[in-house]
CSV table of C-alpha atoms in Angstrom, one decimal:
chain,number,residue,atom,x,y,z
B,1,GLN,CA,-1.6,-68.4,75.4
B,2,GLN,CA,-0.9,-70.5,71.6
B,3,PRO,CA,-2.9,-68.8,69.0
B,4,VAL,CA,-5.3,-71.6,68.1
B,5,GLN,CA,-5.8,-72.5,64.2
B,6,SER,CA,-8.4,-74.5,62.7
B,7,PRO,CA,-8.8,-76.7,61.3
B,8,GLN,CA,-6.2,-79.0,62.7
B,9,ALA,CA,-5.5,-81.0,59.7
B,10,VAL,CA,-7.2,-80.8,56.6
B,11,ILE,CA,-7.0,-83.0,52.9
B,12,LEU,CA,-7.4,-81.6,49.5
B,13,ARG,CA,-7.8,-82.3,45.9
B,14,GLU,CA,-5.2,-80.5,43.7
B,15,GLY,CA,-7.1,-77.5,42.6
B,16,GLU,CA,-9.3,-76.9,45.4
B,17,ASP,CA,-9.3,-74.0,48.1
B,18,ALA,CA,-8.8,-74.1,51.9
B,19,VAL,CA,-8.7,-71.4,54.4
B,20,ILE,CA,-6.6,-71.9,57.7
B,21,ASN,CA,-7.9,-69.7,60.7
B,22,CYS,CA,-5.4,-68.2,63.4
B,23,SER,CA,-6.9,-66.8,66.6
B,24,SER,CA,-5.4,-65.3,69.5
B,25,SER,CA,-6.9,-64.2,72.9
B,26,LYS,CA,-4.4,-61.5,73.1
B,27,ALA,CA,-4.2,-58.2,71.1
B,28,LEU,CA,-2.2,-58.9,67.8
B,29,TYR,CA,0.4,-56.3,66.7
B,30,SER,CA,1.5,-58.5,63.5
B,31,VAL,CA,0.8,-62.2,62.0
B,32,HIS,CA,3.6,-64.2,60.4
B,33,TRP,CA,2.5,-67.3,58.7
B,34,TYR,CA,5.3,-70.2,57.9
B,35,ARG,CA,5.2,-73.4,56.3
B,36,GLN,CA,7.1,-76.7,57.3
B,37,LYS,CA,6.7,-79.7,55.2
B,38,HIS,CA,7.5,-83.0,57.0
B,39,GLY,CA,11.4,-83.4,58.3
B,40,GLU,CA,12.2,-79.7,57.5
B,41,ALA,CA,12.2,-76.1,59.2
B,42,PRO,CA,9.6,-73.5,58.8
B,43,VAL,CA,9.8,-71.4,55.7
B,44,PHE,CA,8.2,-68.0,55.9
B,45,LEU,CA,5.4,-67.1,54.1
B,46,MET,CA,4.0,-63.7,54.5
B,47,ILE,CA,4.0,-60.9,57.5
B,48,LEU,CA,0.9,-58.5,58.2
B,49,LEU,CA,1.4,-55.8,60.5
B,50,LYS,CA,-1.9,-53.9,60.7
B,51,GLY,CA,-5.6,-54.4,60.9
B,52,GLY,CA,-7.0,-55.0,57.4
B,53,GLU,CA,-3.9,-55.6,55.7
B,54,GLN,CA,-3.7,-58.4,53.2
B,55,MET,CA,-0.5,-60.0,52.0
B,56,ARG,CA,-0.1,-62.4,48.9
B,57,HIS,CA,2.3,-65.3,48.2
B,58,GLU,CA,1.7,-67.1,44.7
B,59,LYS,CA,-1.6,-68.3,45.3
B,60,ILE,CA,-1.8,-67.8,48.9
B,61,SER,CA,-2.7,-64.9,50.3
B,62,ALA,CA,-3.9,-63.4,54.2
B,63,SER,CA,-6.0,-61.1,55.7
B,64,PHE,CA,-5.6,-59.9,59.3
B,65,ASN,CA,-8.3,-58.6,61.4
B,66,GLU,CA,-7.0,-56.6,64.6
B,67,LYS,CA,-10.1,-56.3,65.8
B,68,LYS,CA,-11.1,-60.0,66.0
B,69,GLN,CA,-7.6,-61.0,67.2
B,70,GLN,CA,-7.4,-63.2,64.3
B,71,SER,CA,-5.7,-64.0,60.9
B,72,SER,CA,-6.5,-66.1,58.0
B,73,LEU,CA,-4.4,-67.9,55.3
B,74,TYR,CA,-6.5,-68.8,52.1
B,75,LEU,CA,-4.4,-71.2,49.6
B,76,THR,CA,-6.3,-70.8,46.1
B,77,ALA,CA,-6.3,-73.9,43.5
B,78,SER,CA,-4.2,-75.8,45.7
B,79,GLN,CA,-0.8,-77.8,44.1
B,80,LEU,CA,1.0,-80.7,45.7
B,81,SER,CA,3.8,-78.7,46.6
B,82,TYR,CA,1.2,-76.7,49.2
B,83,SER,CA,1.3,-79.8,51.2
B,84,GLY,CA,2.7,-79.1,54.7
B,85,THR,CA,2.0,-77.8,58.1
B,86,TYR,CA,0.8,-74.3,58.3
B,87,PHE,CA,1.7,-71.9,61.1
B,88,CYS,CA,0.7,-68.7,62.3
B,89,GLY,CA,3.0,-66.3,64.6
B,90,THR,CA,2.0,-63.6,67.2
B,91,GLU,CA,3.6,-61.2,69.0
B,92,GLU,CA,3.3,-61.2,72.3
B,93,ARG,CA,4.2,-58.0,74.4
B,94,ASN,CA,5.9,-58.5,77.9
B,95,THR,CA,5.6,-56.5,81.1
B,96,SER,CA,9.1,-55.2,80.6
B,97,GLY,CA,8.4,-53.9,77.0
B,98,THR,CA,10.0,-56.6,75.2
B,99,TYR,CA,8.0,-59.5,73.5
B,100,LYS,CA,8.3,-62.9,72.9
B,101,TYR,CA,7.1,-64.8,69.7
B,102,ILE,CA,4.7,-67.3,69.8
B,103,PHE,CA,3.4,-69.6,66.9
B,104,GLY,CA,0.2,-71.4,66.7
B,105,THR,CA,-1.3,-74.8,67.3
B,106,GLY,CA,-0.4,-75.8,63.7
B,107,THR,CA,-2.7,-76.8,60.6
B,108,ARG,CA,-1.5,-80.1,58.7
B,109,LEU,CA,-2.3,-79.6,54.6
B,110,LYS,CA,-2.1,-82.7,52.8
B,111,VAL,CA,-3.1,-82.1,48.5
B,112,LEU,CA,-3.9,-85.0,47.1
B,113,ALA,CA,-3.1,-85.4,43.0
I,1,ASP,CA,23.9,-66.5,50.5
I,2,ALA,CA,24.4,-68.8,53.3
I,3,GLY,CA,21.5,-69.9,55.7
I,4,VAL,CA,21.1,-70.6,59.2
I,5,ILE,CA,23.5,-73.4,60.0
I,6,GLN,CA,23.1,-75.8,62.9
I,7,SER,CA,25.4,-78.6,63.8
I,8,PRO,CA,24.9,-81.4,65.0
I,9,ARG,CA,21.7,-82.6,62.5
I,10,HIS,CA,21.2,-85.6,64.8
I,11,GLU,CA,22.3,-86.2,68.5
I,12,VAL,CA,21.4,-89.4,70.6
I,13,THR,CA,23.1,-89.3,73.9
I,14,GLU,CA,22.6,-90.8,77.2
I,15,MET,CA,20.4,-89.3,79.9
I,16,GLY,CA,22.5,-87.5,82.5
I,17,GLN,CA,24.9,-86.4,79.4
I,18,GLU,CA,26.0,-82.7,78.9
I,19,VAL,CA,24.3,-81.8,74.9
I,20,THR,CA,25.7,-78.6,73.2
I,21,LEU,CA,23.9,-77.4,69.9
I,22,ARG,CA,25.3,-74.9,67.7
I,23,CYS,CA,24.2,-72.5,65.3
I,24,LYS,CA,25.4,-69.8,63.3
I,25,PRO,CA,23.4,-67.3,61.9
I,26,ILE,CA,23.3,-65.3,58.6
I,27,SER,CA,25.6,-62.8,58.3
I,28,GLY,CA,24.2,-59.4,59.1
I,29,HIS,CA,21.1,-60.5,61.2
I,30,ASP,CA,21.1,-58.8,64.7
I,31,TYR,CA,18.7,-61.3,65.9
I,32,LEU,CA,18.5,-65.0,67.1
I,33,PHE,CA,16.2,-67.5,68.6
I,34,TRP,CA,16.2,-71.0,70.0
I,35,TYR,CA,13.0,-73.1,69.4
I,36,ARG,CA,12.0,-76.5,70.8
I,37,GLN,CA,9.6,-78.2,68.6
I,38,THR,CA,7.4,-81.4,69.9
I,39,MET,CA,4.4,-83.1,69.2
I,40,MET,CA,2.9,-82.2,72.3
I,41,ARG,CA,4.1,-78.7,72.7
I,42,GLY,CA,4.3,-77.7,69.2
I,43,LEU,CA,6.8,-75.0,68.3
I,44,GLU,CA,8.2,-72.9,71.4
I,45,LEU,CA,10.5,-70.3,72.0
I,46,LEU,CA,12.9,-70.7,74.4
I,47,ILE,CA,15.4,-67.6,74.5
I,48,TYR,CA,16.3,-65.1,71.8
I,49,PHE,CA,19.1,-62.1,71.6
I,50,ASN,CA,19.5,-59.1,69.9
I,51,ASN,CA,23.1,-58.0,69.4
I,52,ASN,CA,24.3,-60.9,71.3
I,53,VAL,CA,22.5,-59.9,74.5
I,54,PRO,CA,19.5,-62.2,75.6
I,55,ILE,CA,16.5,-60.2,75.9
I,56,ASP,CA,14.1,-63.1,77.0
I,57,ASP,CA,14.8,-66.3,78.3
I,58,SER,CA,11.1,-67.1,79.9
I,59,GLY,CA,10.8,-69.7,77.4
I,60,MET,CA,13.7,-71.9,79.4
I,61,PRO,CA,12.2,-75.0,80.5
I,62,GLU,CA,14.4,-75.0,83.9
I,63,ASP,CA,18.2,-74.4,85.3
I,64,ARG,CA,19.3,-77.2,83.1
I,65,PHE,CA,18.9,-75.3,79.8
I,66,SER,CA,21.7,-72.0,79.2
I,67,ALA,CA,22.5,-70.1,76.0
I,68,LYS,CA,25.4,-68.0,75.1
I,69,MET,CA,25.9,-65.9,72.2
I,70,PRO,CA,29.5,-64.9,72.6
I,71,ASN,CA,29.9,-63.2,69.2
I,72,ALA,CA,27.6,-62.1,66.5
I,73,SER,CA,28.0,-65.2,64.5
I,74,PHE,CA,27.8,-68.2,66.8
I,75,SER,CA,25.4,-69.2,69.8
I,76,THR,CA,24.9,-72.4,71.7
I,77,LEU,CA,22.4,-73.9,73.7
I,78,LYS,CA,23.4,-76.3,76.4
I,79,ILE,CA,21.6,-78.8,78.2
I,80,GLN,CA,23.0,-80.4,81.5
I,81,PRO,CA,22.3,-82.6,82.4
I,82,SER,CA,19.9,-83.8,79.7
I,83,GLU,CA,16.9,-86.1,80.4
I,84,PRO,CA,14.4,-88.3,77.8
I,85,ARG,CA,11.8,-85.5,78.4
I,86,ASP,CA,14.2,-82.9,76.4
I,87,SER,CA,14.1,-84.9,73.4
I,88,ALA,CA,12.9,-82.7,70.5
I,89,VAL,CA,14.1,-81.2,67.2
I,90,TYR,CA,15.7,-77.9,68.3
I,91,PHE,CA,15.8,-74.9,65.8
I,92,CYS,CA,17.6,-71.9,65.4
I,93,ALA,CA,16.3,-68.9,63.8
I,94,SER,CA,17.8,-65.4,62.9
I,95,SER,CA,16.3,-62.0,61.3
I,96,ARG,CA,17.7,-58.5,60.4
I,97,GLY,CA,15.6,-56.3,62.8
I,98,GLY,CA,12.9,-57.5,65.3
I,99,ALA,CA,10.5,-60.3,64.4
I,100,ARG,CA,7.8,-58.1,64.3
I,101,ASN,CA,8.5,-57.2,60.8
I,102,ARG,CA,10.9,-59.2,59.7
I,103,PRO,CA,11.1,-62.9,58.7
I,104,GLN,CA,12.7,-65.5,60.8
I,105,HIS,CA,15.4,-67.6,58.9
I,106,PHE,CA,15.5,-71.1,59.9
I,107,GLY,CA,18.2,-73.3,60.1
I,108,ASP,CA,17.6,-77.0,59.4
I,109,GLY,CA,17.5,-78.1,62.7
I,110,THR,CA,19.4,-80.4,65.4
I,111,ARG,CA,17.2,-83.7,66.1
I,112,LEU,CA,18.0,-84.7,70.1
I,113,SER,CA,17.2,-87.8,71.3
I,114,ILE,CA,17.9,-88.5,74.9
I,115,LEU,CA,17.8,-92.3,76.0
């Protein structure tokens, strides 16, 4: 039930680009993206609230395709500081009308000098 | 502004002991979340509160786990009795408004080791 992220891991050289995908088997209402550095807490990057929406955080952008139930994170001209594990987070509605928040499987990204 | 504060940062205890993790959310935030992170299962939502009321606890693994939020500035997650498989990093997060359209702010986590 966890959203599946791909790739599981990626190694880049500084200045290279990368794309991280997040796919869900269930309808998506919103998607969050977080980055977690080793030994630290996840840090919020951005939220996408509706299909087709695109957001940007510095040189990191994201898109949300509601129809395909997926979101993609685009890292442009990667910097050493981009290294970490990236998580997407999605919302799953319960039959009671409440929701629970579920994080994806994670993508480990390493940027080399 | 102070962020989410968790204590202790590290806890090592023997199997069968009671463990209590503490969290102080950011002032003014009305949602509080407890997560558990392991290599095998990733980041799992255990329970969340809205205005101190538990809304969804379907992620709590079993009756050994309990969580309370007696007021807007304090929450506890208790494990009794603890087992080695409970070893993990436990994060507390808070948000102003529901998590759907508001960022969650995470504490530094409690690294729990059950021997």
